[in-house]
CSV table of C-alpha atoms in Angstrom, one decimal:
chain,number,residue,atom,x,y,z
A,85,MET,CA,38.4,20.1,-5.0
A,86,LEU,CA,36.5,21.4,-2.0
A,87,LEU,CA,38.7,23.1,1.3
A,88,ARG,CA,36.8,23.9,4.3
A,89,ILE,CA,38.1,27.5,5.3
A,90,ARG,CA,38.0,28.7,8.5
A,91,SER,CA,38.2,32.4,9.9
A,92,ARG,CA,37.0,34.3,13.3
A,93,ASP,CA,33.5,34.1,10.6
A,94,GLY,CA,33.2,30.4,10.9
A,95,LEU,CA,33.4,27.4,8.3
A,96,GLU,CA,33.3,28.6,5.0
A,97,ARG,CA,34.1,26.2,1.6
A,98,LEU,CA,35.8,27.5,-1.3
A,99,LYS,CA,36.2,25.4,-5.0
A,100,VAL,CA,39.7,25.5,-6.1
A,101,ASP,CA,39.4,24.1,-9.9
A,102,ASP,CA,43.1,23.5,-10.1
A,103,PRO,CA,44.1,20.3,-8.2
A,104,GLN,CA,48.2,21.6,-8.9
A,105,ALA,CA,46.9,25.0,-7.5
A,106,THR,CA,49.6,27.3,-5.7
A,107,VAL,CA,49.4,29.3,-2.1
A,108,ALA,CA,49.2,32.4,-3.9
A,109,GLN,CA,46.7,30.6,-6.3
A,110,LEU,CA,44.5,29.7,-3.2
A,111,LYS,CA,44.9,33.4,-1.3
A,112,ALA,CA,43.6,34.8,-4.9
A,113,LEU,CA,40.7,32.3,-4.9
A,114,ILE,CA,39.6,33.2,-0.7
A,115,GLN,CA,40.2,37.0,-2.4
A,116,SER,CA,37.5,37.0,-4.9
A,117,GLN,CA,35.7,34.6,-3.1
A,118,LEU,CA,35.6,34.9,0.6
A,119,GLN,CA,36.3,39.2,-0.2
A,120,ILE,CA,39.2,38.5,2.1
A,121,PRO,CA,42.5,41.1,1.1
A,122,LEU,CA,45.2,39.4,0.0
A,123,GLN,CA,47.7,41.1,1.6
A,124,SER,CA,46.1,40.9,5.4
A,125,GLN,CA,45.7,37.4,4.5
A,126,THR,CA,47.7,34.6,7.1
A,127,LEU,CA,47.1,30.5,6.0
A,128,SER,CA,47.9,27.4,8.1
A,129,THR,CA,46.6,24.2,8.7
A,130,ASN,CA,47.1,24.6,12.6
A,131,GLN,CA,44.1,25.4,14.2
A,132,ASN,CA,45.9,27.7,17.1
A,133,LEU,CA,46.3,30.6,13.8
A,134,LEU,CA,43.3,31.6,15.1
A,135,LEU,CA,44.7,32.1,18.6
A,136,ALA,CA,47.5,34.8,17.3
A,137,LYS,CA,47.0,37.8,18.8
A,138,THR,CA,50.3,39.9,17.7
A,139,HIS,CA,52.3,40.1,14.5
A,140,ASP,CA,54.9,38.5,16.4
A,141,ASP,CA,52.5,35.3,17.4
A,142,LEU,CA,51.3,35.1,13.5
A,143,ALA,CA,55.0,34.9,12.8
A,144,GLN,CA,55.2,31.0,14.1
A,145,PHE,CA,52.7,30.2,11.1
A,146,THR,CA,54.9,29.4,8.3
A,147,ASP,CA,53.5,25.9,6.9
A,148,MET,CA,51.6,27.9,4.2
A,149,SER,CA,54.1,31.2,3.8
A,150,ALA,CA,55.8,30.0,0.2
A,151,PRO,CA,53.6,31.4,-2.3
A,152,HIS,CA,54.5,29.3,-5.0
A,153,ALA,CA,54.5,25.7,-3.0
A,154,PRO,CA,51.8,23.3,-4.5
A,155,LEU,CA,49.3,23.0,-1.8
A,156,SER,CA,49.2,18.9,-2.5
A,157,SER,CA,53.0,19.3,-1.3
A,158,LEU,CA,51.8,20.7,2.5
A,159,GLY,CA,49.0,18.2,2.3
A,160,VAL,CA,46.2,19.8,1.6
A,161,GLY,CA,43.5,17.8,-0.9
A,162,HIS,CA,39.7,17.5,-1.2
A,163,GLY,CA,38.4,18.4,2.1
A,164,SER,CA,41.3,19.4,3.9
A,165,MET,CA,40.8,22.6,6.2
A,166,VAL,CA,42.6,26.2,5.9
A,167,PHE,CA,42.9,28.2,8.9
A,168,VAL,CA,43.0,32.0,7.7
A,169,HIS,CA,43.9,35.0,10.1
A,170,TYR,CA,42.9,38.2,8.5
A,171,GLU,CA,42.7,42.2,10.0
A,172,GLY,CA,40.2,44.0,9.1
A,173,GLU,CA,36.5,44.1,8.6
A,174,ARG,CA,34.3,42.3,5.5
A,175,ASN,CA,30.8,41.6,4.9
A,176,VAL,CA,30.3,37.7,5.4
A,177,SER,CA,27.1,36.7,3.0
A,178,ARG,CA,25.0,34.9,5.5
A,179,PRO,CA,23.5,31.4,4.5
A,180,ALA,CA,19.7,30.9,3.1
A,181,ALA,CA,17.1,31.3,5.8
A,182,PHE,CA,16.2,27.8,6.8
A,183,SER,CA,12.9,26.8,5.5
A,184,PRO,CA,10.5,24.4,6.9
A,185,ALA,CA,9.3,23.4,3.7
A,186,GLY,CA,11.4,20.2,2.9
A,187,SER,CA,14.7,19.7,1.3
A,188,PHE,CA,16.0,21.4,-1.2
A,189,GLY,CA,13.5,23.9,-1.0
A,190,ARG,CA,10.4,21.6,-2.1
A,191,LYS,CA,7.4,23.0,-0.5
A,192,MET,CA,5.5,20.1,1.4
A,193,THR,CA,2.1,19.5,1.1
A,194,MET,CA,-0.6,18.6,3.3
A,195,ASP,CA,-0.7,15.5,1.2
A,196,ASP,CA,3.4,15.2,0.7
A,197,LEU,CA,3.3,15.1,4.9
A,198,ILE,CA,0.8,11.5,4.8
A,199,ALA,CA,2.4,10.2,2.3
A,200,LYS,CA,5.6,9.6,4.7
A,201,GLN,CA,3.4,8.7,7.1
A,202,MET,CA,2.3,5.5,4.5
A,203,ARG,CA,5.1,3.9,4.7
A,204,VAL,CA,4.5,0.5,2.8
A,205,ALA,CA,7.1,-2.2,4.4
A,206,ARG,CA,6.2,-6.2,3.9
A,207,GLN,CA,3.9,-7.1,7.2
A,208,GLU,CA,6.1,-10.9,8.8
A,209,THR,CA,3.6,-11.8,11.5
A,210,PRO,CA,-0.3,-13.1,10.4
A,211,HIS,CA,-3.0,-12.2,13.0
A,212,CYS,CA,-4.3,-15.5,11.4
A,213,GLU,CA,-1.9,-18.7,12.7
A,214,LEU,CA,-3.0,-21.4,10.8
A,215,VAL,CA,-5.9,-21.9,8.2
A,216,SER,CA,-7.5,-25.5,8.7
A,217,PHE,CA,-9.4,-26.7,5.0
A,218,ASP,CA,-12.3,-29.3,5.5
A,219,ARG,CA,-10.8,-32.0,3.5
A,220,ASP,CA,-14.4,-33.0,2.0
A,221,GLY,CA,-15.3,-28.6,0.9
A,222,ALA,CA,-12.0,-27.6,-0.4
A,223,ASN,CA,-12.2,-31.1,-2.7
A,224,ALA,CA,-15.6,-30.1,-3.8
A,225,PHE,CA,-14.5,-27.0,-4.9
A,226,GLN,CA,-11.0,-27.7,-6.4
A,227,HIS,CA,-12.3,-30.6,-7.8
A,228,TYR,CA,-14.9,-28.5,-10.0
A,229,VAL,CA,-12.4,-25.8,-11.0
A,230,ASN,CA,-10.4,-28.8,-12.4
A,231,GLU,CA,-12.3,-31.0,-13.7
A,232,THR,CA,-15.6,-29.0,-15.0
A,233,LEU,CA,-14.0,-25.5,-15.5
A,234,ALA,CA,-10.5,-26.7,-16.5
A,235,PHE,CA,-8.7,-23.8,-14.6
A,236,ALA,CA,-9.9,-21.8,-18.2
A,237,VAL,CA,-12.2,-19.2,-15.9
A,238,LYS,CA,-12.2,-17.7,-12.4
A,239,ARG,CA,-14.5,-19.4,-9.9
A,240,GLY,CA,-14.6,-17.9,-5.9
A,241,GLY,CA,-16.7,-18.4,-2.9
A,242,PHE,CA,-16.9,-17.1,0.6
A,243,MET,CA,-15.2,-19.6,3.1
A,244,TYR,CA,-17.4,-19.8,6.2
A,245,GLY,CA,-16.4,-22.1,10.1
A,246,THR,CA,-14.4,-21.1,12.9
A,247,VAL,CA,-12.0,-18.9,14.4
A,248,SER,CA,-9.9,-20.0,18.1
A,249,GLU,CA,-8.7,-17.6,20.6
A,250,GLU,CA,-5.4,-18.6,19.0
A,251,GLY,CA,-5.8,-17.2,15.3
A,252,LYS,CA,-6.6,-20.3,13.9
A,253,VAL,CA,-9.2,-20.8,11.6
A,254,GLU,CA,-10.9,-23.9,10.1
A,255,VAL,CA,-13.1,-23.8,7.1
A,256,ASP,CA,-15.7,-26.3,7.4
A,257,PHE,CA,-17.6,-24.6,4.0
A,258,ILE,CA,-17.7,-22.7,0.8
A,259,TYR,CA,-20.5,-20.9,0.0
A,260,GLU,CA,-20.2,-20.2,-4.0
A,261,PRO,CA,-22.6,-16.6,-4.5
A,262,PRO,CA,-23.9,-16.4,-8.0
A,263,GLN,CA,-21.1,-15.0,-10.0
A,264,GLN,CA,-19.1,-14.7,-13.5
A,265,GLY,CA,-15.7,-15.7,-14.4
A,266,THR,CA,-13.2,-15.0,-17.2
A,267,GLU,CA,-9.8,-15.7,-17.7
A,268,GLU,CA,-8.8,-12.0,-15.5
A,269,ASN,CA,-11.6,-11.8,-14.0
A,270,LEU,CA,-14.1,-12.4,-11.4
A,271,LEU,CA,-17.0,-10.5,-10.5
A,272,PHE,CA,-19.4,-12.2,-7.7
A,273,LEU,CA,-23.1,-10.9,-8.6
A,274,ARG,CA,-24.3,-10.8,-4.6
A,275,ASP,CA,-27.7,-11.6,-3.7
A,276,PRO,CA,-28.4,-9.8,-0.2
A,277,ASP,CA,-31.7,-12.4,0.5
A,278,GLU,CA,-29.9,-15.4,-0.4
A,279,GLU,CA,-26.6,-14.3,1.8
A,280,ARG,CA,-29.0,-13.8,4.6
A,281,LEU,CA,-30.2,-17.5,4.3
A,282,VAL,CA,-26.5,-18.3,4.1
A,283,GLU,CA,-25.8,-16.3,7.4
A,284,ALA,CA,-28.4,-17.7,9.3
A,285,ILE,CA,-27.4,-21.4,8.6
A,286,ALA,CA,-23.6,-20.3,10.0
A,287,VAL,CA,-25.5,-18.8,13.2
A,288,GLY,CA,-27.3,-22.2,13.1
A,289,LEU,CA,-23.7,-24.1,13.1
A,290,GLY,CA,-21.6,-21.8,15.5
A,291,MET,CA,-19.6,-20.6,12.4
A,292,ARG,CA,-19.2,-17.2,10.5
A,293,ARG,CA,-17.7,-16.0,7.5
A,294,VAL,CA,-13.7,-16.5,7.7
A,295,GLY,CA,-12.5,-15.6,4.6
A,296,PHE,CA,-12.5,-15.7,0.6
A,297,ILE,CA,-11.6,-18.2,-2.0
A,298,PHE,CA,-11.0,-18.2,-5.6
A,299,ASN,CA,-8.9,-19.8,-8.4
A,300,GLN,CA,-6.2,-18.6,-10.9
A,301,THR,CA,-6.6,-19.7,-14.2
A,302,VAL,CA,-3.8,-21.9,-16.5
A,303,SER,CA,-3.3,-18.8,-18.5
A,304,GLN,CA,-2.2,-16.9,-15.2
A,305,ASP,CA,0.4,-19.9,-14.4
A,306,LYS,CA,3.1,-18.1,-16.7
A,307,LYS,CA,3.1,-13.9,-15.3
A,308,ASP,CA,5.5,-13.3,-12.3
A,309,TYR,CA,3.1,-12.7,-10.0
A,310,THR,CA,1.4,-13.8,-6.4
A,311,LEU,CA,-2.0,-11.8,-6.8
A,312,SER,CA,-2.3,-9.5,-9.3
A,313,ASN,CA,-3.7,-6.5,-8.7
A,314,ARG,CA,-7.3,-7.3,-9.9
A,315,GLU,CA,-7.1,-9.9,-7.3
A,316,VAL,CA,-5.7,-7.6,-4.7
A,317,LEU,CA,-8.5,-5.3,-5.1
A,318,GLN,CA,-11.1,-8.0,-4.7
A,319,ALA,CA,-9.2,-9.5,-1.9
A,320,VAL,CA,-8.2,-6.4,0.1
A,321,GLU,CA,-12.3,-5.3,-0.2
A,322,TYR,CA,-13.5,-8.5,1.4
A,323,HIS,CA,-11.2,-8.7,4.0
A,324,ALA,CA,-12.0,-4.9,5.0
A,325,GLU,CA,-15.9,-5.4,4.3
A,326,SER,CA,-15.3,-8.6,7.2
A,327,GLY,CA,-13.9,-6.6,9.8
A,328,LEU,CA,-11.9,-9.8,11.2
A,329,LYS,CA,-8.5,-9.8,11.6
A,330,GLU,CA,-7.8,-13.4,11.4
A,331,TRP,CA,-9.5,-13.4,7.5
A,332,VAL,CA,-8.0,-15.8,5.0
A,333,THR,CA,-7.3,-15.1,1.4
A,334,ALA,CA,-7.1,-19.0,0.0
A,335,VAL,CA,-5.8,-19.2,-3.9
A,336,VAL,CA,-6.1,-22.5,-6.0
A,337,LYS,CA,-4.1,-22.9,-8.6
A,338,LEU,CA,-2.5,-25.1,-11.6
A,339,GLU,CA,1.4,-26.4,-10.7
A,340,VAL,CA,3.5,-28.2,-13.7
A,341,ASN,CA,5.1,-30.8,-11.3
A,342,GLU,CA,8.3,-32.3,-11.5
A,343,ASP,CA,7.2,-35.5,-13.9
A,344,GLY,CA,5.9,-32.8,-16.1
A,345,GLY,CA,1.9,-33.4,-14.4
A,346,ALA,CA,-0.5,-31.0,-13.5
A,347,ASP,CA,-1.1,-30.4,-9.8
A,348,VAL,CA,-3.9,-28.6,-7.4
A,349,HIS,CA,-2.4,-26.3,-5.3
A,350,PHE,CA,-3.8,-24.5,-2.4
A,351,GLU,CA,-1.9,-21.5,-0.7
A,352,ALA,CA,-3.4,-18.9,1.7
A,353,PHE,CA,-2.7,-15.5,2.7
A,354,GLN,CA,-4.1,-12.5,4.6
A,355,MET,CA,-3.9,-9.2,3.3
A,356,SER,CA,-1.4,-6.7,5.2
A,357,ASP,CA,-3.1,-4.4,8.2
A,358,MET,CA,-1.6,-1.4,5.8
A,359,CYS,CA,-3.4,-2.9,2.8
A,360,ILE,CA,-6.5,-2.7,4.5
A,361,ARG,CA,-5.6,0.4,5.9
A,362,LEU,CA,-5.0,2.0,2.3
A,363,TRP,CA,-8.3,0.8,1.3
A,364,LYS,CA,-10.7,2.1,3.9
A,365,GLU,CA,-9.1,5.1,2.8
A,366,GLY,CA,-9.4,5.6,-0.3
A,367,TRP,CA,-5.6,5.0,-2.2
A,368,PHE,CA,-6.1,2.3,-4.4
A,369,GLU,CA,-6.6,3.3,-7.7
A,370,THR,CA,-9.5,0.5,-9.0
A,371,GLU,CA,-10.1,1.5,-12.8
A,372,ILE,CA,-7.4,-0.3,-14.0
A,373,GLY,CA,-6.2,-0.2,-18.1
A,374,GLU,CA,-5.4,-2.6,-19.9
A,375,ASP,CA,-1.5,-1.9,-20.6
A,376,ALA,CA,-1.4,-2.3,-16.5
A,377,ASP,CA,1.6,-4.3,-14.9
A,378,PRO,CA,-0.7,-7.0,-13.4
A,379,LYS,CA,2.1,-7.7,-10.5
A,380,LEU,CA,1.9,-3.8,-9.4
A,381,SER,CA,-1.2,-1.4,-7.4
A,382,LYS,CA,-1.3,1.6,-8.7
A,383,MET,CA,-1.8,4.5,-5.6
A,384,LYS,CA,-3.3,7.6,-6.1
A,385,LYS,CA,-1.2,9.0,-4.1
A,386,ASP,CA,2.5,8.4,-3.5
A,387,VAL,CA,3.3,5.8,-0.8
A,388,MET,CA,7.1,5.3,0.7
A,389,VAL,CA,8.5,2.1,-0.3
A,390,GLY,CA,11.9,1.9,1.3
A,391,VAL,CA,13.6,5.5,1.3
A,392,LYS,CA,11.4,6.0,-1.9
A,393,ASP,CA,8.3,7.8,-2.9
A,394,THR,CA,6.2,5.8,-5.3
A,395,GLY,CA,2.6,5.3,-7.0
A,396,GLU,CA,3.1,1.8,-8.0
A,397,VAL,CA,3.2,-1.2,-5.1
A,398,ASP,CA,4.6,-4.3,-5.9
A,399,ASN,CA,1.7,-6.7,-5.0
A,400,ASP,CA,4.2,-8.8,-2.7
A,401,PHE,CA,4.1,-6.0,-0.1
A,402,PHE,CA,0.5,-6.5,0.5
A,403,LEU,CA,0.7,-10.3,1.1
A,404,VAL,CA,1.1,-12.2,4.2
A,405,VAL,CA,2.0,-15.9,4.4
A,406,VAL,CA,-0.5,-18.2,6.6
A,407,LYS,CA,0.2,-21.6,7.0
A,408,ILE,CA,-2.0,-24.4,6.3
A,409,SER,CA,-3.2,-27.4,7.3
A,410,ASP,CA,-6.6,-30.1,6.6
A,411,HIS,CA,-8.8,-31.6,9.1
A,412,GLN,CA,-12.3,-33.5,8.6
A,413,GLY,CA,-15.2,-31.0,9.6
A,414,PRO,CA,-19.0,-32.2,10.9
A,415,LEU,CA,-20.3,-31.9,7.1
A,416,SER,CA,-20.4,-33.1,4.2
A,417,SER,CA,-19.9,-31.9,0.7
A,418,THR,CA,-21.6,-34.5,-1.6
A,419,PHE,CA,-24.9,-32.9,-2.2
A,420,PRO,CA,-25.3,-30.5,-5.8
A,421,ILE,CA,-23.6,-26.6,-5.0
A,422,GLU,CA,-25.3,-23.5,-5.9
A,423,ASN,CA,-25.0,-21.2,-8.1
A,424,ARG,CA,-23.0,-23.7,-10.6
A,425,ASN,CA,-24.1,-24.2,-14.3
A,426,ASP,CA,-26.8,-26.5,-12.6
A,427,PRO,CA,-29.8,-25.6,-10.9
A,428,VAL,CA,-30.1,-27.0,-7.8
A,429,THR,CA,-33.3,-28.9,-7.2
A,430,THR,CA,-36.0,-30.2,-5.3
A,431,ARG,CA,-35.2,-33.6,-7.2
A,432,ALA,CA,-31.5,-33.1,-6.4
A,433,LEU,CA,-32.9,-33.4,-2.6
A,434,LYS,CA,-35.3,-36.8,-3.4
A,435,ASN,CA,-31.9,-38.1,-5.0
A,436,HIS,CA,-29.4,-37.4,-2.2
A,437,LEU,CA,-32.4,-38.4,0.7
A,438,ASP,CA,-33.0,-41.8,-1.3
A,439,ARG,CA,-29.3,-42.6,-1.4
A,440,THR,CA,-28.7,-41.6,2.4
A,441,LYS,CA,-31.0,-43.9,4.0
A,442,SER,CA,-29.1,-46.1,5.8
A,443,LEU,CA,-27.7,-42.8,7.8
A,444,PRO,CA,-29.1,-41.1,10.7
A,445,PHE,CA,-31.8,-38.3,10.1
A,446,VAL,CA,-29.3,-35.7,11.0
A,447,LYS,CA,-26.7,-37.4,9.2
A,448,ARG,CA,-28.6,-37.1,5.9
A,449,ILE,CA,-29.1,-33.2,5.8
A,450,SER,CA,-25.1,-32.6,7.5
A,451,ASP,CA,-24.6,-30.6,4.1
A,452,PHE,CA,-24.5,-26.9,3.5
A,453,HIS,CA,-25.5,-26.7,0.5
A,454,LEU,CA,-28.2,-28.9,1.4
A,455,LEU,CA,-29.2,-26.9,4.4
A,456,LEU,CA,-29.2,-23.5,1.7
A,457,LEU,CA,-31.9,-25.2,-0.6
A,458,LEU,CA,-33.8,-25.9,3.0
A,459,ALA,CA,-33.6,-22.6,4.3
A,460,ARG,CA,-35.8,-21.4,1.2
A,461,PHE,CA,-38.8,-23.5,2.5
A,462,LEU,CA,-38.3,-22.3,6.2
A,463,ASP,CA,-38.2,-19.3,8.2
A,464,ILE,CA,-35.2,-17.6,8.5
A,465,SER,CA,-35.4,-16.1,11.7
A,466,ALA,CA,-36.6,-19.9,13.4
A,467,ASP,CA,-36.4,-22.6,11.5
A,468,VAL,CA,-32.8,-22.2,9.3
A,469,PRO,CA,-30.6,-21.4,12.6
A,470,ALA,CA,-32.4,-24.3,14.8
A,471,LEU,CA,-32.2,-27.1,12.0
A,472,ALA,CA,-28.7,-25.9,12.0
A,473,GLU,CA,-27.9,-26.1,15.4
A,474,CYS,CA,-29.7,-29.6,15.3
A,475,VAL,CA,-26.5,-30.2,13.0
A,476,SER,CA,-24.0,-28.7,14.7
A,477,LYS,CA,-24.6,-30.4,18.0
A,478,GLN,CA,-26.0,-33.9,15.8
A,479,GLU,CA,-29.5,-34.1,17.9
A,480,THR,CA,-32.3,-35.8,17.0
A,481,VAL,CA,-34.3,-33.9,14.2
A,482,PRO,CA,-38.0,-32.9,15.2
A,483,ASP,CA,-40.6,-34.6,14.0
A,484,GLY,CA,-42.1,-32.0,12.0
A,485,TYR,CA,-38.4,-31.1,10.6
A,486,LYS,CA,-38.5,-34.2,9.2
A,487,LEU,CA,-41.7,-34.4,7.5
A,488,LEU,CA,-41.3,-30.6,6.1
A,489,ILE,CA,-38.1,-31.7,4.5
A,490,GLU,CA,-39.7,-35.2,3.1
A,491,SER,CA,-42.4,-33.0,1.8
A,492,VAL,CA,-40.2,-30.7,0.0
A,493,ALA,CA,-38.2,-33.7,-1.5
A,494,SER,CA,-41.5,-35.6,-2.4
A,495,SER,CA,-42.9,-32.2,-4.1
A,496,SER,CA,-40.0,-32.6,-7.1
C-alpha cells in the first residue's frame, strides 16, 4: 500500500509492501526511505502533532505509540495520511525539476504541438442546409450507371446550379468530364478547354459549379464504410479546389431492398472543415497501398481523435450529412451526354431538333448537353454566354443564332 507521510518538510509518499505491517515496521521504513532516525520519530494520524512544541505536547499523541500494533487496526490503509514529528535535521530529496517538454519526460517537438491543435472530431452541422437535385438531370446520371454500366465501374461528374443565401444548393445539370472508371477508382481526365466552355455556359445560365457526384460499384456494397479513403481524397480535393463552403459531394449507390431487389439510392455529404484544412496543409497520405484499410484515411503525422494520437482516421469523421430534396429545374436532359461511350455528333443535334419541332425554339435548346455541343462552334466570350442567357430567361433566340444552330445540325 502507499501511505502519505506529512512532516514539517512537507508531503512525501512511502510504499509499504506488507499489508499487515506494524507501527514498528512503519517507523523502520520511514528511517530507511525518508532518512528520519527511528528514535526521534513520533507518529500520529492527528495533524495537530505537527503543532507540538514540547515533549509534554508530544506525549499527548499516543494513537500510534504501541510498536506491535498492526497499522490496519489503527485505521491506516492505502492512501492514508500519517503525521511525523521528529527532532534534528535531515537532507530532504527534492522533486525532479519540472520540464516543459511534456508529460513522462517526452520531448515535445513542433509537430507534436501542431498535432495537439489538429483535433479531429465530428462536425454536426453542414454549411449546406439542403441539396435539391433536378429530377431529369439526376435520373439521366443514375440511369446510365445503372442500366449501361450496371454499377460495375465508377462514373462521376461535376454538379452545377445555384446557392441561396440560406445555404440551399439546387443542382440543375451534371457535367461529365472525360474519365476512366474501374471497380475501385475514378480518374478524371480533365480537359481545360472543354471546362472553359462549361463555365461559359454556366455563367450565361446564372449557375456555378456546386458539387461532385459519383457512383459506388456493386463490389463496394459489402464494404463497411460510407466513403473509401480514395473517395475521401477525391472528394476533399474538389471541395478544396472550389472554395465554396456549401459544396456538396453526392454518392449514388445500389442497395438491396426488403424484397431482395435493388434500389438506386442517393446520399449527400459535405467534407468537414477540418478535413478541408488537413488537405490544404498536406496532412493526408495520398499514396494508398493495396493492403490499406479503405475505411481509414492515413495521415503523414499524428492527429488527435478523442484523447488519442493516431495516424489513421475513420473516414466517417470527415463526413457531414446533407439533407436531400428534388425539383423540376429549367433544363431538360434528353440530349446525348458528353464523354460517354458514344461520341456526341452534329447528327444528334439534327435528330434532337427534328424530334422537338413542336416546341418553341428556346425550349428545344434548353439542355446543357446540347449547349455544350453548340459551344464548340460559337465564340466562347460572347456567343456562348449570350445563348445560355436566352435559355436562362426563356427569351426568344435571335434569328442569327437560329440560323447558325440549324446550319450546324444540317452539316451532319
